Coordinates of C-alpha atoms and ligand atoms in Angstrom, one line a residue:
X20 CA -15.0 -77.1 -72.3
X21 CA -13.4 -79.7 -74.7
X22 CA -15.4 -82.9 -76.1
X23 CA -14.7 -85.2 -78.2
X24 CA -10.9 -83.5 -78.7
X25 CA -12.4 -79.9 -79.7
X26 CA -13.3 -76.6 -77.5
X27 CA -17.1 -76.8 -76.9
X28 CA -19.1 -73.3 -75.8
X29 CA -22.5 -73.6 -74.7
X30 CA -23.3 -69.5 -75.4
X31 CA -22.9 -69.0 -71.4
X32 CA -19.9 -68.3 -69.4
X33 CA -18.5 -67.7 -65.8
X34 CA -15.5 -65.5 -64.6
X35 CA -13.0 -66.6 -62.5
X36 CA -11.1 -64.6 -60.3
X37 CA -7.8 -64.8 -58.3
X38 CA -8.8 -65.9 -54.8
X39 CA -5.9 -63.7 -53.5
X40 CA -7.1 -60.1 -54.5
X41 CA -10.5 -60.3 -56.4
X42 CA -8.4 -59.5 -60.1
X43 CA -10.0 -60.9 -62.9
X44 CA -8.8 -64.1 -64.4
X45 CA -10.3 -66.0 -67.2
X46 CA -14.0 -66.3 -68.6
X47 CA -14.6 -69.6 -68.5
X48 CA -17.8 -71.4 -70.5
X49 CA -21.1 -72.6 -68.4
X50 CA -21.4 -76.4 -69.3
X51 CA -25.1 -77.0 -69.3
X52 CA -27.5 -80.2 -70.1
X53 CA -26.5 -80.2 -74.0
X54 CA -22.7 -80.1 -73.6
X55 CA -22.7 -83.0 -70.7
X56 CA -24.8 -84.9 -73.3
X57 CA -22.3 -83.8 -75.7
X58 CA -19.6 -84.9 -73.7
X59 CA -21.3 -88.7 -72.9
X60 CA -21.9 -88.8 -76.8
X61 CA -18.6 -88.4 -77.4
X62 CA -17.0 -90.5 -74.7
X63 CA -19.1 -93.4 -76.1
X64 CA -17.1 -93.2 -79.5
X65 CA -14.0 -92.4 -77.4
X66 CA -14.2 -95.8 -75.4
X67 CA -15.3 -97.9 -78.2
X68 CA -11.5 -96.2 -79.7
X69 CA -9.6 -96.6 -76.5
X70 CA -10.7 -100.5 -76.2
X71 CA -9.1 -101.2 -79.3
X72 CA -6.2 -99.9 -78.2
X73 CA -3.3 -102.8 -77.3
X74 CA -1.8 -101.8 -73.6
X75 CA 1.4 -100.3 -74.9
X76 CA -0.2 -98.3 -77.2
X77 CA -2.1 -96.6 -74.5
X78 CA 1.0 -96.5 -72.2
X79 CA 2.1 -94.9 -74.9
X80 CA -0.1 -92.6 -75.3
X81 CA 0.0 -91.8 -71.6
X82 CA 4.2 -91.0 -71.9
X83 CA 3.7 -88.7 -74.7
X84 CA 1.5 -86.7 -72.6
X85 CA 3.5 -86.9 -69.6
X86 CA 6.4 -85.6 -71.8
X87 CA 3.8 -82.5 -73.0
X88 CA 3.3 -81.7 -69.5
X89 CA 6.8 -81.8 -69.2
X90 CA 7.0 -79.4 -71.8
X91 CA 4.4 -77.1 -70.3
X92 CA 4.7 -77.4 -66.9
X93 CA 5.7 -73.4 -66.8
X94 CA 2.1 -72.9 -67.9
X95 CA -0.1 -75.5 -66.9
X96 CA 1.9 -74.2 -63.3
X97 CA 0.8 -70.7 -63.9
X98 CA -2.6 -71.8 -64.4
X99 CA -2.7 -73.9 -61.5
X100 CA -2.2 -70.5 -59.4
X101 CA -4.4 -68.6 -61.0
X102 CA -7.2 -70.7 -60.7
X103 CA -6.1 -72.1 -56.8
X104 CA -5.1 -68.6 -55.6
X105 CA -2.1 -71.6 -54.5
X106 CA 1.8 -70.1 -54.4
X107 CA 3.3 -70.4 -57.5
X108 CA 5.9 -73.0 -56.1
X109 CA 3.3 -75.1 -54.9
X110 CA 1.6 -75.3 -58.1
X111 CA 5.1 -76.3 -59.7
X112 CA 5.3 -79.4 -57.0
X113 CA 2.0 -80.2 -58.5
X114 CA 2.8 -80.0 -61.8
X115 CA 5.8 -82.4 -61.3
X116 CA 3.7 -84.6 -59.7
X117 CA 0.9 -84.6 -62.1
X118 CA 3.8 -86.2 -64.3
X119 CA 4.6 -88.9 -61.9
X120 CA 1.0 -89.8 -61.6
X121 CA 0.7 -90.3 -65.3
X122 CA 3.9 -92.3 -65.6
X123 CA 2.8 -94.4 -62.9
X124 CA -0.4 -95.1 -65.2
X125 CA 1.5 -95.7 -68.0
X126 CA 3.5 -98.3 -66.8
X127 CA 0.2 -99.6 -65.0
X128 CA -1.1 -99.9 -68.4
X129 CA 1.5 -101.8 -70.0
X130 CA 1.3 -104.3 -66.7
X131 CA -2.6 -104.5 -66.9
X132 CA -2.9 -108.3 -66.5
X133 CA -5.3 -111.3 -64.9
X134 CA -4.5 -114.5 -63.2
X135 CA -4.7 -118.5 -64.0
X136 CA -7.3 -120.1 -61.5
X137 CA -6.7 -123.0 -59.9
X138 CA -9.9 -124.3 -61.3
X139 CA -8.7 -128.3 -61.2
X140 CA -8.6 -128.0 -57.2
X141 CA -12.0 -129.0 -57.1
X142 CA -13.3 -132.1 -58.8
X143 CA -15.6 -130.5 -60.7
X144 CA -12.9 -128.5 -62.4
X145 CA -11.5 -131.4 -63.8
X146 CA -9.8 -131.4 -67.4
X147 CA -10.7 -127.5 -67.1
X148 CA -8.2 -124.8 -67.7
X149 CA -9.8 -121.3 -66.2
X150 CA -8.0 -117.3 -66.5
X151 CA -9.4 -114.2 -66.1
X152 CA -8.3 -110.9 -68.1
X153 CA -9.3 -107.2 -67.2
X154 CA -11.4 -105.1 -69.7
X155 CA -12.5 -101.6 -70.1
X156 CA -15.9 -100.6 -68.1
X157 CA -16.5 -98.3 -70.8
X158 CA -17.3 -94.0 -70.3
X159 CA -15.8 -92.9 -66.6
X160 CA -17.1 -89.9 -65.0
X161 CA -14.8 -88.3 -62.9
X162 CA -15.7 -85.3 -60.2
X163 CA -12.7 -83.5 -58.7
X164 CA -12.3 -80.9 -56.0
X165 CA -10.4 -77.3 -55.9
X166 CA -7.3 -77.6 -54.2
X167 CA -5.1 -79.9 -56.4
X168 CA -7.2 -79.7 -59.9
X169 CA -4.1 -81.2 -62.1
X170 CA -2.9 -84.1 -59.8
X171 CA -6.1 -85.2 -58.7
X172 CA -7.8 -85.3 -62.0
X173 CA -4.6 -87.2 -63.7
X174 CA -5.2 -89.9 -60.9
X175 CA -8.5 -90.4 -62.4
X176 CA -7.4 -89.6 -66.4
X177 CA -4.2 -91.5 -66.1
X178 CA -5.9 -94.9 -64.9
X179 CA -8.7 -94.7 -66.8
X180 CA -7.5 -94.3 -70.2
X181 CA -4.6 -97.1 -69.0
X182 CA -7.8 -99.3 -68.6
X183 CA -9.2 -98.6 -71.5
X184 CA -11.6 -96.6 -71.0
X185 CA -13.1 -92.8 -72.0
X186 CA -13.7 -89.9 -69.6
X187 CA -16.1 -87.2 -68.7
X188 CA -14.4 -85.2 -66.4
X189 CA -16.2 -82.1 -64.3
X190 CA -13.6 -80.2 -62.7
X191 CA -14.6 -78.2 -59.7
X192 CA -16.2 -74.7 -60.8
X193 CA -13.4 -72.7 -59.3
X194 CA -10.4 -74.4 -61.2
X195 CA -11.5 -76.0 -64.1
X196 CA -8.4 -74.1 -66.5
X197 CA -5.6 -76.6 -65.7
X198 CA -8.2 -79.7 -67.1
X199 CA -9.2 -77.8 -69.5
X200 CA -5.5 -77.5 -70.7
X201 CA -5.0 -80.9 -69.8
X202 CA -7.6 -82.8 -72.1
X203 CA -5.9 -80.3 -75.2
X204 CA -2.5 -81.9 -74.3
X205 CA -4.2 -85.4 -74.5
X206 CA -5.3 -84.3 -77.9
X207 CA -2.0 -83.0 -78.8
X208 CA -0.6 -86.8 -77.6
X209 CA -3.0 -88.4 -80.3
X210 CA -5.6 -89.6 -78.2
X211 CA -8.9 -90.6 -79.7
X212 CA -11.5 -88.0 -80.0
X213 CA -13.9 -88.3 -76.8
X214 CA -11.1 -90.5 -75.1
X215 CA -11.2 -87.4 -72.2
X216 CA -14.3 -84.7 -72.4
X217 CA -14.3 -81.6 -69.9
X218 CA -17.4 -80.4 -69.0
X219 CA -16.5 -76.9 -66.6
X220 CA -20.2 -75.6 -64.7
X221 CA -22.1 -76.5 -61.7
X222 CA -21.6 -78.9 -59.7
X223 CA -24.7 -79.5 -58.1
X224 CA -26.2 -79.4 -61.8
X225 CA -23.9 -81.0 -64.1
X226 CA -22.4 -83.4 -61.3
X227 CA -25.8 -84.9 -60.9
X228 CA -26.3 -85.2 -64.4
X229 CA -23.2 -87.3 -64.9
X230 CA -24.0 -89.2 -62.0
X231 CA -27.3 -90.1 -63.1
X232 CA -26.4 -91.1 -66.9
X233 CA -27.1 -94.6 -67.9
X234 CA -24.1 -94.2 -70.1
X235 CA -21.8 -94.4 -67.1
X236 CA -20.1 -96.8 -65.4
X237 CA -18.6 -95.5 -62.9
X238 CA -18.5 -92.4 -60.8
X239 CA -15.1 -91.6 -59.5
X240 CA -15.4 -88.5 -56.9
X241 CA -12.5 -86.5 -54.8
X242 CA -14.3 -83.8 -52.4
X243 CA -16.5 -83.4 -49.5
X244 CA -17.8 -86.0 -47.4
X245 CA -21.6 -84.1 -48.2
X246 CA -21.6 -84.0 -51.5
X247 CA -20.0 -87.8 -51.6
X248 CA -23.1 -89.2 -50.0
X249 CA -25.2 -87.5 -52.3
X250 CA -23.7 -89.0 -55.0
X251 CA -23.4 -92.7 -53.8
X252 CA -27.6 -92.3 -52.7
X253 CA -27.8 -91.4 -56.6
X254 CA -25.1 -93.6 -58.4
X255 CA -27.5 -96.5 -58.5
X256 CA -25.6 -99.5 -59.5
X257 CA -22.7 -97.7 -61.1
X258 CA -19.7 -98.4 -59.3
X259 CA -18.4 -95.3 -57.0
X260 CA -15.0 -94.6 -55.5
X261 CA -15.3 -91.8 -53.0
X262 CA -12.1 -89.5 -52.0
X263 CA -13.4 -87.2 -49.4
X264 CA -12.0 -85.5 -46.3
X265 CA -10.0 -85.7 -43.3
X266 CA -9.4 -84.9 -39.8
X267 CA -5.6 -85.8 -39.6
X268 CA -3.9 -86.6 -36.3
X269 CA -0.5 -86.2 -36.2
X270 CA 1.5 -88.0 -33.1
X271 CA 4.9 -87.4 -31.8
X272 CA 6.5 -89.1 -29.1
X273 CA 9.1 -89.0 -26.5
X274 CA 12.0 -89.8 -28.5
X275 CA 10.8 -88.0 -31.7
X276 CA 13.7 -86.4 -33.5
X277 CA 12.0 -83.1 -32.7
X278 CA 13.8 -81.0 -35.6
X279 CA 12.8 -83.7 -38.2
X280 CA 9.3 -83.7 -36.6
X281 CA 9.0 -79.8 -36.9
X282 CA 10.6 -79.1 -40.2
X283 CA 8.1 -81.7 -41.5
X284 CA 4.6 -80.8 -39.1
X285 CA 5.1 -76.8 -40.5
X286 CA 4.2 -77.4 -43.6
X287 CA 2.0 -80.0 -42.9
X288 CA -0.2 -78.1 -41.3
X289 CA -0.1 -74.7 -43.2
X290 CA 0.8 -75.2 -47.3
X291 CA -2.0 -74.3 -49.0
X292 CA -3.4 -72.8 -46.3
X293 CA -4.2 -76.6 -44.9
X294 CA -6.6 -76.6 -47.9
X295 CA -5.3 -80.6 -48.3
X296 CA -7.5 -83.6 -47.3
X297 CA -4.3 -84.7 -45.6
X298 CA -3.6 -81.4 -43.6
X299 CA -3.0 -81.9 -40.1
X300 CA -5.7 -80.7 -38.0
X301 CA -4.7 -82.0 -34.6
X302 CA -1.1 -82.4 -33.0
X303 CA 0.1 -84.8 -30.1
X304 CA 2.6 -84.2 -28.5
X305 CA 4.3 -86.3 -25.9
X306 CA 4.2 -84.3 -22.4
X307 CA 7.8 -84.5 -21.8
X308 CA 8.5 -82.8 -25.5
X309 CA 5.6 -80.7 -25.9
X310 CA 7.3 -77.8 -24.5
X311 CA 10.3 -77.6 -26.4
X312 CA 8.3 -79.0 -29.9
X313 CA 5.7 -76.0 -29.1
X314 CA 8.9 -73.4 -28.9
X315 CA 10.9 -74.7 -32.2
X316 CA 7.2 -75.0 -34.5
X317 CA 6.5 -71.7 -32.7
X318 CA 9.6 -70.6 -34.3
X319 CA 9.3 -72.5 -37.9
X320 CA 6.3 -70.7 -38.3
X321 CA 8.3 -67.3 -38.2
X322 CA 9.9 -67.6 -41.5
X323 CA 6.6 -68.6 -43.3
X324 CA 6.5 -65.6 -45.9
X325 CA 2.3 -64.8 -46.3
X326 CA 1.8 -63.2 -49.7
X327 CA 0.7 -62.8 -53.1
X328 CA 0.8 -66.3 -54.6
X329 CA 2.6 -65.2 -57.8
X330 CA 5.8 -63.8 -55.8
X331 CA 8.3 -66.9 -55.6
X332 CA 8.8 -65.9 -51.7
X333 CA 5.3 -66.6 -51.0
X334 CA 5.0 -70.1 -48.6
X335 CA 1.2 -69.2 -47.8
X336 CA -1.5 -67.2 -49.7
X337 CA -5.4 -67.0 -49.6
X338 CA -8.0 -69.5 -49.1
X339 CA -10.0 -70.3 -52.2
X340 CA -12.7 -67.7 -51.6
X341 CA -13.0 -65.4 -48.8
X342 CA -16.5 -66.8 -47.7
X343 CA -14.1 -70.0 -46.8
X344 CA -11.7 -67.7 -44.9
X345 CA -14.5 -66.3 -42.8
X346 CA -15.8 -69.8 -42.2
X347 CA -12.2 -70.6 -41.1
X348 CA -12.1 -67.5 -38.5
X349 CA -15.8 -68.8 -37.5
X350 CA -14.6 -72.1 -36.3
X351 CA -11.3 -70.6 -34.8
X352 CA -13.8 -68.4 -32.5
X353 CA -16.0 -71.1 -32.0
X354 CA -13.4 -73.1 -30.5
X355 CA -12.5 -70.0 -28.0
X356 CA -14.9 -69.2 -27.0
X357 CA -15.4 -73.5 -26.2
X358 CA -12.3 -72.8 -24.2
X359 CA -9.5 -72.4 -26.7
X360 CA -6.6 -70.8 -26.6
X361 CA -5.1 -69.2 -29.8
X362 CA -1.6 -68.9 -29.3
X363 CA -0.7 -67.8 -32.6
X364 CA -2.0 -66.5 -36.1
X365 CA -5.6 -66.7 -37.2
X366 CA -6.3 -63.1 -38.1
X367 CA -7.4 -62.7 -41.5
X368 CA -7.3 -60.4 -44.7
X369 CA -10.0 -61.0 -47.3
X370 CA -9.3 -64.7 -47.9
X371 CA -6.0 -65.2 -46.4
X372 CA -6.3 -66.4 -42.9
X373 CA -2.3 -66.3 -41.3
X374 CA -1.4 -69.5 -40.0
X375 CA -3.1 -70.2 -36.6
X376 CA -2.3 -72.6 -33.4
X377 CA -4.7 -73.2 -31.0
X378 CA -4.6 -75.0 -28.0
X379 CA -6.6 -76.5 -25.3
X380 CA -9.5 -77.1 -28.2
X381 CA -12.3 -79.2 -26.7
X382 CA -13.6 -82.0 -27.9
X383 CA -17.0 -80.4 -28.9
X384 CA -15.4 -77.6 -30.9
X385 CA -16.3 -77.9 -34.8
X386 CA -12.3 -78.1 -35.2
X387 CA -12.3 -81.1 -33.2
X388 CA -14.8 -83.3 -35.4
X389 CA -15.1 -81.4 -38.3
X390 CA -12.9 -80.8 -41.0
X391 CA -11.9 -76.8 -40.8
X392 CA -9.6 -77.0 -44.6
X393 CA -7.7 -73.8 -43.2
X394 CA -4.5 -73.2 -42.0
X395 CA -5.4 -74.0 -38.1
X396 CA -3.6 -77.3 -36.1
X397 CA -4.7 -78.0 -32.5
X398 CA -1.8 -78.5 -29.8
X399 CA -2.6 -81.0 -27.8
X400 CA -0.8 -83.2 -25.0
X401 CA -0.6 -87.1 -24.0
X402 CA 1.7 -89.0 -21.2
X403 CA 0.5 -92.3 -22.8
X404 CA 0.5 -93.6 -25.8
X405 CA -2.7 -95.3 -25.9
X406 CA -4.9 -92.1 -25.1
X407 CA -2.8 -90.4 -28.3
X408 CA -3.9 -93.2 -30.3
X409 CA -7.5 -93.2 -29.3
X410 CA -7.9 -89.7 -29.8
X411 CA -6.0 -89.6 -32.8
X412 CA -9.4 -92.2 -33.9
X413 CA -12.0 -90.3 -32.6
X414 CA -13.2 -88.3 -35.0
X415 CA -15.3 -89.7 -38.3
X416 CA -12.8 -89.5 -40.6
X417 CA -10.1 -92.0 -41.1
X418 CA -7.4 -90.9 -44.3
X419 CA -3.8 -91.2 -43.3
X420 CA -1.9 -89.9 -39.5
X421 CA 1.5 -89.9 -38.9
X422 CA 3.7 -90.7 -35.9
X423 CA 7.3 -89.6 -34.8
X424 CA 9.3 -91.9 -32.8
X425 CA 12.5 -93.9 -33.1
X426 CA 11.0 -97.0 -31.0
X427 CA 9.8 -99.8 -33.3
X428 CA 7.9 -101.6 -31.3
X429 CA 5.3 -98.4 -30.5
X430 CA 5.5 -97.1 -34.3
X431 CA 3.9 -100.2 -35.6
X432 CA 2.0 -100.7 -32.7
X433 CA 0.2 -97.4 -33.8
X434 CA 0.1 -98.7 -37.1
X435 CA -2.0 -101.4 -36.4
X436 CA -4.2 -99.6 -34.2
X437 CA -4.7 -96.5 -35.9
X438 CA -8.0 -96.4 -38.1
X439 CA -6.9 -95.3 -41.4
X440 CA -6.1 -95.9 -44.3
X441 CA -2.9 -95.0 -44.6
X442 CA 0.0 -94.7 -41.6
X443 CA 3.4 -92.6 -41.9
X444 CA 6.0 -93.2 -39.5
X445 CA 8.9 -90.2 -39.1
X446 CA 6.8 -88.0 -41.3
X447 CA 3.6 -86.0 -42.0
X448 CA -0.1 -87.7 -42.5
X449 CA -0.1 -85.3 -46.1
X450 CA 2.9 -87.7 -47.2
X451 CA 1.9 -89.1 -50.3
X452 CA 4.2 -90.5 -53.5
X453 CA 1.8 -91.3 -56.6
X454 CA 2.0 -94.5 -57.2
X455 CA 0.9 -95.3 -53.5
X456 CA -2.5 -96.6 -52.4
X457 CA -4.5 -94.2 -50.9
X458 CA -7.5 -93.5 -49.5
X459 CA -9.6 -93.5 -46.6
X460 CA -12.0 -95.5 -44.1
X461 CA -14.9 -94.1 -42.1
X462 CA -16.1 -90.8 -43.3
X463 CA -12.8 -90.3 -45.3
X464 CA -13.9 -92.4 -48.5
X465 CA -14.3 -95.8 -50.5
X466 CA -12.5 -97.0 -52.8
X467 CA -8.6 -96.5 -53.8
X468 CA -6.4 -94.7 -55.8
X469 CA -2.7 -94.4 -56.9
X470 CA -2.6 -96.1 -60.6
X471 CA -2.1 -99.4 -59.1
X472 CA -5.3 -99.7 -57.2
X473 CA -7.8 -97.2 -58.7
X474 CA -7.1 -99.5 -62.7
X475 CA -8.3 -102.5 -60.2
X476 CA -11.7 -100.5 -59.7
X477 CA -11.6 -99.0 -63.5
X478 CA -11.8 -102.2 -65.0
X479 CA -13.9 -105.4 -64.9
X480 CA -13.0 -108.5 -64.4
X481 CA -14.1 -110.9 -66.8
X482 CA -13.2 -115.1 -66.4
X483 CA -12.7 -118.0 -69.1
X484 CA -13.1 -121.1 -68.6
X485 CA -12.0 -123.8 -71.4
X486 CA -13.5 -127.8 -71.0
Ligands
LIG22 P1 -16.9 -80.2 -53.0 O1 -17.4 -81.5 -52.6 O2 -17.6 -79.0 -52.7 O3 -16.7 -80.2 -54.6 C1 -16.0 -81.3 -55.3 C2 -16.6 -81.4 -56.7 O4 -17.9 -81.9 -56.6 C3 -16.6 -80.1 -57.5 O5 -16.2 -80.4 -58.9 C4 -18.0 -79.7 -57.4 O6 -18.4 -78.9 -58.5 C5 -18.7 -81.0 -57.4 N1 -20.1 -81.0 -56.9 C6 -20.6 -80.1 -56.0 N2 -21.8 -80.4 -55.6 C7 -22.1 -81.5 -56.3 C8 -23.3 -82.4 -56.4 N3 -24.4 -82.1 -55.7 N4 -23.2 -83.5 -57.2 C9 -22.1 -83.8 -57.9 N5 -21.0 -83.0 -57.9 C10 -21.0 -81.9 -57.1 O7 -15.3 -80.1 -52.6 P2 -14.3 -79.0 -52.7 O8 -14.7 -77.8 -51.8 O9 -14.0 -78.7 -54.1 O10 -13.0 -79.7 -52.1 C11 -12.7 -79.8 -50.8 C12 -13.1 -81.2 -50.3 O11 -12.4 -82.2 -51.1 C13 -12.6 -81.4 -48.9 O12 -13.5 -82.0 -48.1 C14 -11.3 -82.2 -49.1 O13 -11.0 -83.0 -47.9 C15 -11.7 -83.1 -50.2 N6 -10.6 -83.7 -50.8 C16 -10.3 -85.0 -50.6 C17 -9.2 -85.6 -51.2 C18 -8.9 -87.0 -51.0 O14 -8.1 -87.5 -51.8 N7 -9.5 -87.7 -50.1 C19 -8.3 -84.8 -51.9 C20 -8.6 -83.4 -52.1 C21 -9.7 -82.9 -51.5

């Protein structure tokens, strides 16, 4: 753990081992009650440092840590596999983007800014002059899931700090080594002591804790829809963004540019084993190209390497335990024997599960309202538009979906009546640069990020008025 810019033990630990093979990893220490109090203690002196900060000095702060990651981003990638189980190139992609997320919140910082009311447009505003600036909430906590532990948590660091404000961060269980390796770099970068705590340990245990704490704020979250709605029922009146899961529907249409659509839908649907809120789940396919899509992703698939995630070949490894692969293979027979036919992949090894398409999935199969977080897409056909879009919608979750086609008037169409948050045209629901807004409707989350949005929620807004 590190609070209040120094390793904190609390006498217990955990050991983490690589998803992929079971080999030992790191021992990593057992927050409990004491060091979450620890860490709030600490965050309280670190916000009171961080909102005496000017804005450049914290966008400063924020580039000289993007330039340690810079400098590290060999480890802090190692360590991003070894706690994931992900393929080492993926964790690089991530590393690089955990930089672009923090430069987006450094210049965010410097922009941080309020507006002048119109307050003299009503008569009793006259001879007034009215503005409002942004200040620092004060302590953040932040929750973050397993599958992308260094971008995710920089989207809640990086805007929080730029606001002002101190963090107590509680990485998920299985990865908390990239955080913790994260909060030293802040360190490193000069920031003030408690400015960003790690607590590693239970979720259900410390994650309640720091929801609960008076000392909070805020409760920003990234993970499952379940444990989301458990901590908005006990948030209170702290103020909760929610980042939780998908369902993605991915539409391509009669004049897609099929190789465009396929180079981009293969990896979509299968990096990190479709452990990404954003994977794509379901498939549409125009009737008169599902044929000839179905043959050349058929194909793509082929030259997916499935192997150790260390080896710089690998494209796929395991799941992040192998109780989630055999949940994966669950729902995959579930949805045969609904009526399903698997066409390719889906046999698993300990926790890899090999990429798997299924088609013909019915509507009450688990894979078709649920959110399976494996490797597994649904095929599925439409002759009109419409019907694609509708049953892109029906499921409870509503994040990002994509659609392929060179016709204008039918991509924005979609756009507009798609229920999401976020639509892609000519590319993959997963597509995300940092400094977008994202998030979700529905099921899929409150609330956004990218630095933009998510300083917005980090920061209240506070008015003066001058007679
Ligand atoms: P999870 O909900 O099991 O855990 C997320 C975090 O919550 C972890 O740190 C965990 O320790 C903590 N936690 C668990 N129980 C808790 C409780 N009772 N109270 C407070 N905290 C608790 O999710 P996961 O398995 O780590 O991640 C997968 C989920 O995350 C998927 O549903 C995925 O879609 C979602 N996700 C969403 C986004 C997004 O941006 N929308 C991004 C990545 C992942």
């Amino acid at each position: 753990m590190w609070v209040g810019g120094k390793a904190l033990s609390s006498g217990k630990t955990y050991e983490l081992r690589l998803p992929y093979d079971g080999s030992f990893t790191a021992r990593v220490a057992e927050g409990d009650e004491t060091s979450l109090e620890a860490a709030c203690s600490a965050a309280a002196a670190g916000a009171a440092a961080m909102a005496l900060m000017s804005n450049a000095e914290r966008s400063d702060l924020l580039f000289r840590v993007v330039s340690l990651l810079n400098d590290n981003a060999a480890e802090l990638s190692e360590l991003l596999t070894l706690e994931t189980g992900k393929p080492i190139k993926e964790s690089r992609i991530e590393a690089d983007r955990a930089q672009q997320t923090l430069i987006a919140s450094a210049i965010v910082a410097r922009e941080l800014t309020g507006e002048a009311i119109p307050i003299d447009g009503s008569p009793i505003g006259k001879g007034r002059l009215a503005m409002t600036i942004r200040e620092p909430l004060g302590i953040i906590g932040a929750i973050t899931p397993f599958n992308l532990p260094l971008n995710l948590a920089l989207h809640k660091v990086g805007p929080a700090l730029a606001g002002g404000n101190a963090i107590v961060h509680k990485p998920s269980e299985q990865t908390p080594l990239s955080a913790i390796r994260l909060a030293q770099l802040f360190t490193e970068a000069g920031a003030p002591a408690g400015a960003y705590n790690v607590v590693t340990g239970d979720g259900a245990k410390i994650g309640q804790q720091l929801v609960r704490d008076p000392r909070i704020r805020m409760i920003t979250f990234t993970g499952s829809v379940e444990v989301g709605k458990e901590i908005k029922n006990n948030a209170g009146l702290k103020r909760v963004t929610l980042e939780l899961g998908g369902n993605s529907g991915l539409i391509v249409d009669h004049d897609a540019d099929l190789d465009l659509a396929v180079s981009r839908a293969v990896p979509g649907c299968f990096l990190l084993s479709g452990q990404t809120c954003l994977s794509v789940q379901r498939i549409y396919a125009h009737e008169s190209v599902l044929s000839a899509f179905t043959t050349r992703f058929l194909t793509a698939m082929e030259a997916l390497q499935i192997g150790h995630p260390m080896e710089e070949s690998t494209d796929i490894s395991s799941l992040i335990s192998e109780a989630e692969a055999k949940r994966v293979e669950s729902w995959i027979e579930d949805a045969i024997k609904l009526g399903a036919k698997l066409i390719k992949g889906g046999k698993r090894t300990g926790a890899t599960i090999t990429p798997a398409v299924l088609q013909h999935v019915p509507a009450e199969a688990k894979m078709s309202c649920d959110e399976i977080f494996g490797p597994v897409v649904a095929l599925n056909s439409f002759s009109d538009l419409n019907d694609a879009i509708h049953a892109v919608n029906e499921t409870p979750y509503g994040l990002q979906a994509g659609i392929f086609t060179r016709d204008l008037t039918r991509a924005f169409d979609a756009a507009r009546r798609l229920k999401v948050g976020g639509v892609i045209i000519n590319d993959i629901p997963g597509f995300r640069a940092d400094q977008m807004p994202y998030g979700g409707v529905k099921n899929s989350g409150l609330g956004r990020e990218g630095p933009r949005y998510a300083i917005e929620e980090m920061t209240e807004m506070k008015l003066i008025c001058w007679r």
